[in-house]
Tab-separated table of C-alpha atoms and ligand atoms in Angstrom:
chain	number	residue	atom	x	y	z
A	1	UNK	CA	-35.738	-58.021	24.157
A	2	UNK	CA	-32.980	-55.527	23.357
A	3	UNK	CA	-32.785	-52.402	25.510
A	4	UNK	CA	-33.561	-49.111	23.708
A	5	UNK	CA	-30.961	-46.432	22.955
A	6	UNK	CA	-32.228	-44.424	25.890
A	7	UNK	CA	-31.209	-47.253	28.194
A	8	UNK	CA	-28.038	-46.433	30.082
A	9	UNK	CA	-24.646	-48.046	29.826
A	10	UNK	CA	-23.568	-49.642	33.091
A	11	UNK	CA	-20.044	-48.897	34.268
A	12	UNK	CA	-18.790	-50.998	37.137
A	13	UNK	CA	-15.629	-50.960	39.233
A	14	UNK	CA	-14.559	-52.088	42.683
A	15	UNK	CA	-14.552	-48.398	43.560
A	16	UNK	CA	-13.598	-45.015	42.154
A	17	UNK	CA	-11.044	-46.286	39.614
A	18	UNK	CA	-13.634	-46.757	36.881
A	19	UNK	CA	-14.183	-42.996	36.853
A	20	UNK	CA	-11.083	-42.851	34.638
A	21	UNK	CA	-12.909	-45.056	32.135
A	22	UNK	CA	-16.235	-43.240	32.528
A	23	UNK	CA	-14.542	-39.999	31.521
A	24	UNK	CA	-13.307	-41.568	28.284
A	25	UNK	CA	-16.787	-43.004	27.630
A	26	UNK	CA	-18.453	-39.631	28.158
A	27	UNK	CA	-16.028	-38.095	25.652
A	28	UNK	CA	-16.534	-40.849	23.051
A	29	UNK	CA	-20.329	-41.197	23.495
A	30	UNK	CA	-21.425	-37.782	24.747
A	31	UNK	CA	-25.193	-38.258	24.391
A	32	UNK	CA	-25.426	-41.558	26.195
A	33	UNK	CA	-26.805	-42.127	29.684
A	34	UNK	CA	-24.603	-43.891	32.225
A	35	UNK	CA	-25.040	-45.632	35.548
A	36	UNK	CA	-21.801	-45.846	37.488
A	37	UNK	CA	-21.588	-48.426	40.247
A	38	UNK	CA	-18.683	-48.334	42.698
A	39	UNK	CA	-18.466	-51.365	44.964
A	40	UNK	CA	-16.415	-49.340	47.434
A	41	UNK	CA	-17.970	-51.083	50.432
A	42	UNK	CA	-16.182	-54.267	49.305
A	43	UNK	CA	-13.047	-52.787	47.726
A	44	UNK	CA	-10.245	-53.261	47.049
A	45	UNK	CA	-10.550	-56.426	44.992
A	46	UNK	CA	-6.921	-56.781	43.973
A	47	UNK	CA	-5.693	-58.925	46.839
A	48	UNK	CA	-8.945	-60.798	47.512
A	49	UNK	CA	-9.948	-64.377	46.794
A	50	UNK	CA	-11.315	-64.914	43.261
A	51	UNK	CA	-14.668	-66.100	44.644
A	52	UNK	CA	-15.217	-62.774	46.423
A	53	UNK	CA	-14.600	-60.897	43.170
A	54	UNK	CA	-16.894	-63.229	41.225
A	55	UNK	CA	-19.728	-62.886	43.772
A	56	UNK	CA	-19.448	-59.108	43.932
A	57	UNK	CA	-19.270	-58.698	40.154
A	58	UNK	CA	-22.314	-60.947	39.635
A	59	UNK	CA	-24.306	-59.020	42.246
A	60	UNK	CA	-23.424	-55.695	40.629
A	61	UNK	CA	-24.408	-56.833	37.153
A	62	UNK	CA	-27.701	-58.318	38.347
A	63	UNK	CA	-28.509	-55.021	40.051
A	64	UNK	CA	-27.658	-52.959	36.958
A	65	UNK	CA	-29.792	-55.152	34.710
A	66	UNK	CA	-32.770	-55.435	37.045
A	67	UNK	CA	-32.942	-51.870	38.295
A	68	UNK	CA	-31.573	-49.879	35.371
A	69	UNK	CA	-32.196	-52.034	32.274
A	70	UNK	CA	-28.701	-51.308	30.983
A	71	UNK	CA	-28.082	-51.854	27.274
A	72	UNK	CA	-24.394	-52.721	27.756
A	73	UNK	CA	-21.901	-53.098	30.567
A	74	UNK	CA	-18.354	-51.840	30.831
A	75	UNK	CA	-16.458	-53.759	33.497
A	76	UNK	CA	-14.148	-50.835	34.277
A	77	UNK	CA	-11.945	-52.969	36.489
A	78	UNK	CA	-9.014	-55.038	35.274
A	79	UNK	CA	-9.258	-57.361	38.259
A	80	UNK	CA	-12.980	-58.130	37.856
A	81	UNK	CA	-12.494	-58.581	34.118
A	82	UNK	CA	-9.589	-60.974	34.628
A	83	UNK	CA	-11.449	-63.101	37.150
A	84	UNK	CA	-15.126	-62.893	36.269
A	85	UNK	CA	-15.928	-61.666	32.751
A	86	UNK	CA	-16.004	-65.159	31.215
A	87	UNK	CA	-18.677	-66.118	33.765
A	88	UNK	CA	-20.696	-62.967	33.048
A	89	UNK	CA	-20.677	-63.846	29.362
A	90	UNK	CA	-22.215	-67.244	30.198
A	91	UNK	CA	-24.841	-65.811	32.561
A	92	UNK	CA	-25.781	-62.845	30.342
A	93	UNK	CA	-25.287	-63.916	26.733
A	94	UNK	CA	-27.547	-61.101	25.430
A	95	UNK	CA	-25.760	-58.283	27.202
A	96	UNK	CA	-22.938	-56.557	25.303
A	97	UNK	CA	-19.960	-56.619	27.646
A	98	UNK	CA	-16.710	-54.703	27.467
A	99	UNK	CA	-13.904	-55.586	29.841
A	100	UNK	CA	-10.545	-54.085	30.620
A	101	UNK	CA	-7.184	-55.706	30.496
A	102	UNK	CA	-3.738	-54.215	30.997
A	103	UNK	CA	-2.838	-52.593	27.663
A	104	UNK	CA	0.365	-54.571	27.198
A	105	UNK	CA	-0.142	-55.037	23.468
A	106	UNK	CA	-0.259	-51.306	22.652
A	107	UNK	CA	2.597	-50.807	25.106
A	108	UNK	CA	4.733	-53.410	23.302
A	109	UNK	CA	4.041	-51.658	20.009
A	110	UNK	CA	5.000	-48.322	21.522
A	111	UNK	CA	8.180	-49.326	23.353
A	112	UNK	CA	11.342	-48.625	21.363
A	113	UNK	CA	13.494	-50.394	23.922
A	114	UNK	CA	11.168	-53.369	24.073
A	115	UNK	CA	11.097	-53.052	27.830
A	116	UNK	CA	7.701	-52.397	29.392
A	117	UNK	CA	6.727	-52.036	33.043
A	118	UNK	CA	3.288	-53.232	34.107
A	119	UNK	CA	1.693	-51.895	37.291
A	120	UNK	CA	-1.427	-53.850	38.233
A	121	UNK	CA	-3.124	-55.614	41.093
A	122	UNK	CA	-1.881	-58.997	42.250
A	123	UNK	CA	-5.251	-60.520	41.240
A	124	UNK	CA	-4.874	-59.305	37.654
A	125	UNK	CA	-1.256	-60.390	37.281
A	126	UNK	CA	-1.947	-63.845	38.734
A	127	UNK	CA	-5.021	-64.494	36.592
A	128	UNK	CA	-5.098	-67.066	33.824
A	129	UNK	CA	-6.434	-64.429	31.430
A	130	UNK	CA	-3.372	-62.249	31.985
A	131	UNK	CA	-1.022	-65.240	31.777
A	132	UNK	CA	-2.313	-66.024	28.297
A	133	UNK	CA	-2.127	-62.382	27.178
A	134	UNK	CA	1.428	-62.057	28.496
A	135	UNK	CA	2.603	-65.371	27.022
A	136	UNK	CA	1.480	-64.240	23.568
A	137	UNK	CA	3.695	-61.137	23.665
A	138	UNK	CA	6.638	-62.061	25.858
A	139	UNK	CA	8.736	-63.284	22.900
A	140	UNK	CA	9.295	-59.818	21.449
A	141	UNK	CA	9.126	-57.608	24.519
A	142	UNK	CA	10.336	-57.906	28.080
A	143	UNK	CA	7.593	-57.095	30.565
A	144	UNK	CA	8.472	-56.233	34.147
A	145	UNK	CA	5.383	-57.162	36.152
A	146	UNK	CA	4.861	-55.263	39.386
A	147	UNK	CA	1.949	-56.131	41.685
A	148	UNK	CA	1.009	-52.986	43.592
A	149	UNK	CA	-0.540	-54.300	46.818
A	150	UNK	CA	-2.393	-51.602	48.693
A	151	UNK	CA	-2.133	-48.881	46.050
A	152	UNK	CA	-5.722	-49.133	44.767
A	153	UNK	CA	-6.920	-49.192	48.377
A	154	UNK	CA	-4.952	-46.041	49.205
A	155	UNK	CA	-6.358	-44.281	46.123
A	156	UNK	CA	-9.822	-45.475	47.118
A	157	UNK	CA	-9.447	-43.902	50.570
A	158	UNK	CA	-7.682	-40.867	49.050
A	159	UNK	CA	-4.936	-41.456	51.582
A	160	UNK	CA	-2.298	-39.093	50.194
A	161	UNK	CA	0.618	-40.225	52.378
A	162	UNK	CA	0.095	-43.862	51.569
A	163	UNK	CA	-0.331	-43.122	47.846
A	164	UNK	CA	2.997	-41.261	47.888
A	165	UNK	CA	4.845	-44.030	49.736
A	166	UNK	CA	3.467	-46.906	47.672
A	167	UNK	CA	3.832	-45.102	44.330
A	168	UNK	CA	7.500	-44.436	45.093
A	169	UNK	CA	8.055	-48.020	46.230
A	170	UNK	CA	6.489	-49.640	43.167
A	171	UNK	CA	7.985	-47.264	40.599
A	172	UNK	CA	11.443	-47.883	42.110
A	173	UNK	CA	10.826	-51.646	42.056
A	174	UNK	CA	10.384	-51.553	38.267
A	175	UNK	CA	14.062	-50.643	37.867
A	176	UNK	CA	15.648	-47.901	35.767
A	177	UNK	CA	13.214	-46.079	33.486
A	178	UNK	CA	13.834	-43.583	30.705
A	179	UNK	CA	14.325	-43.338	26.971
A	180	UNK	CA	18.011	-44.402	26.906
A	181	UNK	CA	18.623	-47.835	25.359
A	182	UNK	CA	17.990	-50.731	27.716
A	183	UNK	CA	15.687	-48.818	30.054
A	184	UNK	CA	11.951	-49.242	30.585
A	185	UNK	CA	10.468	-46.564	28.336
A	186	UNK	CA	6.778	-47.514	28.608
A	187	UNK	CA	4.662	-48.307	31.666
A	188	UNK	CA	1.174	-49.799	31.595
A	189	UNK	CA	-1.317	-48.603	34.198
A	190	UNK	CA	-3.046	-51.967	34.521
A	191	UNK	CA	-5.568	-50.978	37.172
A	192	UNK	CA	-8.202	-48.318	36.599
A	193	UNK	CA	-7.391	-46.666	39.910
A	194	UNK	CA	-3.861	-45.765	38.789
A	195	UNK	CA	-4.761	-43.153	36.134
A	196	UNK	CA	-6.262	-41.155	39.018
A	197	UNK	CA	-2.673	-40.652	40.276
A	198	UNK	CA	-0.995	-40.596	36.851
A	199	UNK	CA	0.682	-37.228	37.503
A	200	UNK	CA	2.416	-38.600	40.535
A	201	UNK	CA	3.508	-41.785	38.752
A	202	UNK	CA	4.765	-39.768	35.787
A	203	UNK	CA	6.833	-37.550	38.076
A	204	UNK	CA	8.408	-40.608	39.699
A	205	UNK	CA	9.089	-42.447	36.448
A	206	UNK	CA	10.320	-39.417	34.525
A	207	UNK	CA	8.906	-37.376	31.673
A	208	UNK	CA	10.530	-39.633	29.041
A	209	UNK	CA	8.431	-42.612	30.062
A	210	UNK	CA	5.103	-43.125	28.300
A	211	UNK	CA	2.191	-44.198	30.483
A	212	UNK	CA	-0.384	-46.367	28.756
A	213	UNK	CA	-3.924	-46.771	30.017
A	214	UNK	CA	-7.041	-48.332	28.582
A	215	UNK	CA	-9.798	-45.700	28.890
A	216	UNK	CA	-9.905	-44.372	25.310
A	217	UNK	CA	-9.610	-47.756	23.513
A	218	UNK	CA	-12.283	-49.187	25.807
A	219	UNK	CA	-14.601	-46.298	24.966
A	220	UNK	CA	-14.081	-46.968	21.248
A	221	UNK	CA	-14.748	-50.670	21.779
A	222	UNK	CA	-17.955	-49.796	23.661
A	223	UNK	CA	-19.141	-47.774	20.674
A	224	UNK	CA	-18.555	-50.828	18.477
A	225	UNK	CA	-20.598	-53.221	20.640
A	226	UNK	CA	-23.526	-50.924	21.471
A	227	UNK	CA	-26.803	-52.011	19.919
A	228	UNK	CA	-28.015	-48.387	19.949
A	229	UNK	CA	-26.089	-45.161	20.067
A	230	UNK	CA	-27.845	-41.987	21.148
A	231	UNK	CA	-26.882	-39.196	18.772
A	232	UNK	CA	-28.660	-36.361	20.493
A	233	UNK	CA	-29.827	-35.329	23.931
A	234	UNK	CA	-28.003	-34.591	27.100
A	235	UNK	CA	-25.779	-37.136	28.709
A	236	UNK	CA	-26.677	-38.015	32.253
A	237	UNK	CA	-24.776	-40.069	34.782
A	238	UNK	CA	-26.154	-41.541	37.960
A	239	UNK	CA	-23.755	-42.735	40.565
A	240	UNK	CA	-24.225	-45.543	43.077
A	241	UNK	CA	-21.881	-46.809	45.737
A	242	UNK	CA	-21.890	-49.611	48.252
A	243	UNK	CA	-19.528	-47.493	50.334
A	244	UNK	CA	-19.570	-43.902	51.563
A	245	UNK	CA	-21.535	-41.495	49.434
A	246	UNK	CA	-19.221	-38.555	50.230
A	247	UNK	CA	-16.161	-40.492	49.058
A	248	UNK	CA	-17.592	-41.099	45.584
A	249	UNK	CA	-18.958	-37.554	45.433
A	250	UNK	CA	-15.564	-36.037	46.167
A	251	UNK	CA	-13.802	-38.398	43.743
A	252	UNK	CA	-16.182	-37.359	40.943
A	253	UNK	CA	-15.634	-33.703	41.760
A	254	UNK	CA	-11.902	-34.147	41.801
A	255	UNK	CA	-11.687	-36.274	38.707
A	256	UNK	CA	-14.442	-34.871	36.474
A	257	UNK	CA	-15.007	-31.422	37.995
A	258	UNK	CA	-18.690	-32.308	38.066
A	259	UNK	CA	-21.281	-32.406	40.800
A	260	UNK	CA	-22.541	-35.910	41.221
A	261	UNK	CA	-25.837	-37.198	42.349
A	262	UNK	CA	-24.731	-40.211	44.409
A	263	UNK	CA	-26.957	-42.799	46.050
A	264	UNK	CA	-25.870	-45.519	48.394
A	265	UNK	CA	-26.782	-49.087	47.744
A	266	UNK	CA	-26.779	-52.422	49.496
A	267	UNK	CA	-26.281	-55.389	47.233
B	301	DGL	N1	-9.733	-50.751	39.728
B	301	DGL	C1	-9.582	-52.140	39.725
B	301	DGL	C2	-8.678	-52.659	38.631
B	301	DGL	O1	-8.676	-52.134	37.603
B	301	DGL	C3	-9.425	-52.869	41.018
B	301	DGL	C4	-8.589	-52.298	42.087
B	301	DGL	C5	-8.866	-53.024	43.382
B	301	DGL	O2	-10.020	-53.015	43.804
B	301	DGL	O3	-7.929	-53.626	43.913
B	301	DGL	O4	-7.990	-53.614	38.759
């Protein structure tokens, strides 16, 4: 049985990073209901074993289907998409699924210098899915792949000092950036946590560098796969976390300037 248009869209991330995607969804589909699930109690995923990510992603999806009857799921996490989305498609063939992957194709199209930096988690960059994506584009564009160990975790904890240190370290590791010929002129934010600190990354990389993220294209893709689109009524978002309620609440306030009704969850 297909879920009705009043059924919410599930949005799942290892933590608060998916809020950057949720914002784009709310702009693209303003009348829809959403259930946001942050697995903050088990984040970050980026440096964990694949089996941990698979188990957590499966548990989250089962919860969203059983308790919220979602009509579609956005896996707002590059790492979970890279490691687990093919298994979700097997387990839930009826459920429209939208995943995220580092936007290296749009970045390659955008880069005049054909030099693109990619900031992502180690799990994403080491995945087979990313290897295939990269191999298909590496002929025309040089990609400088930078795993950012610890950065998503620091953003998750809102640990400002650590965010500053790691952002500086990883931006410097990319090498010279700017619009002059030969430099990296485009940088992909290949983890949904990174747009939450985009201002800081932009300041480090320089104003000439274009940052590419996936929120808006993912929202458009979600519109395409939805069986039903609500065209009227108020949007409503419910937030769940396996971590600390206050952490998600303050991230929503900071990121969306909205008060959030957050519940904690054990799955
Ligand atoms: N936000 C996630 C991503 O897009 C995962 C970050 C993490 O948990 O390490 O990759």
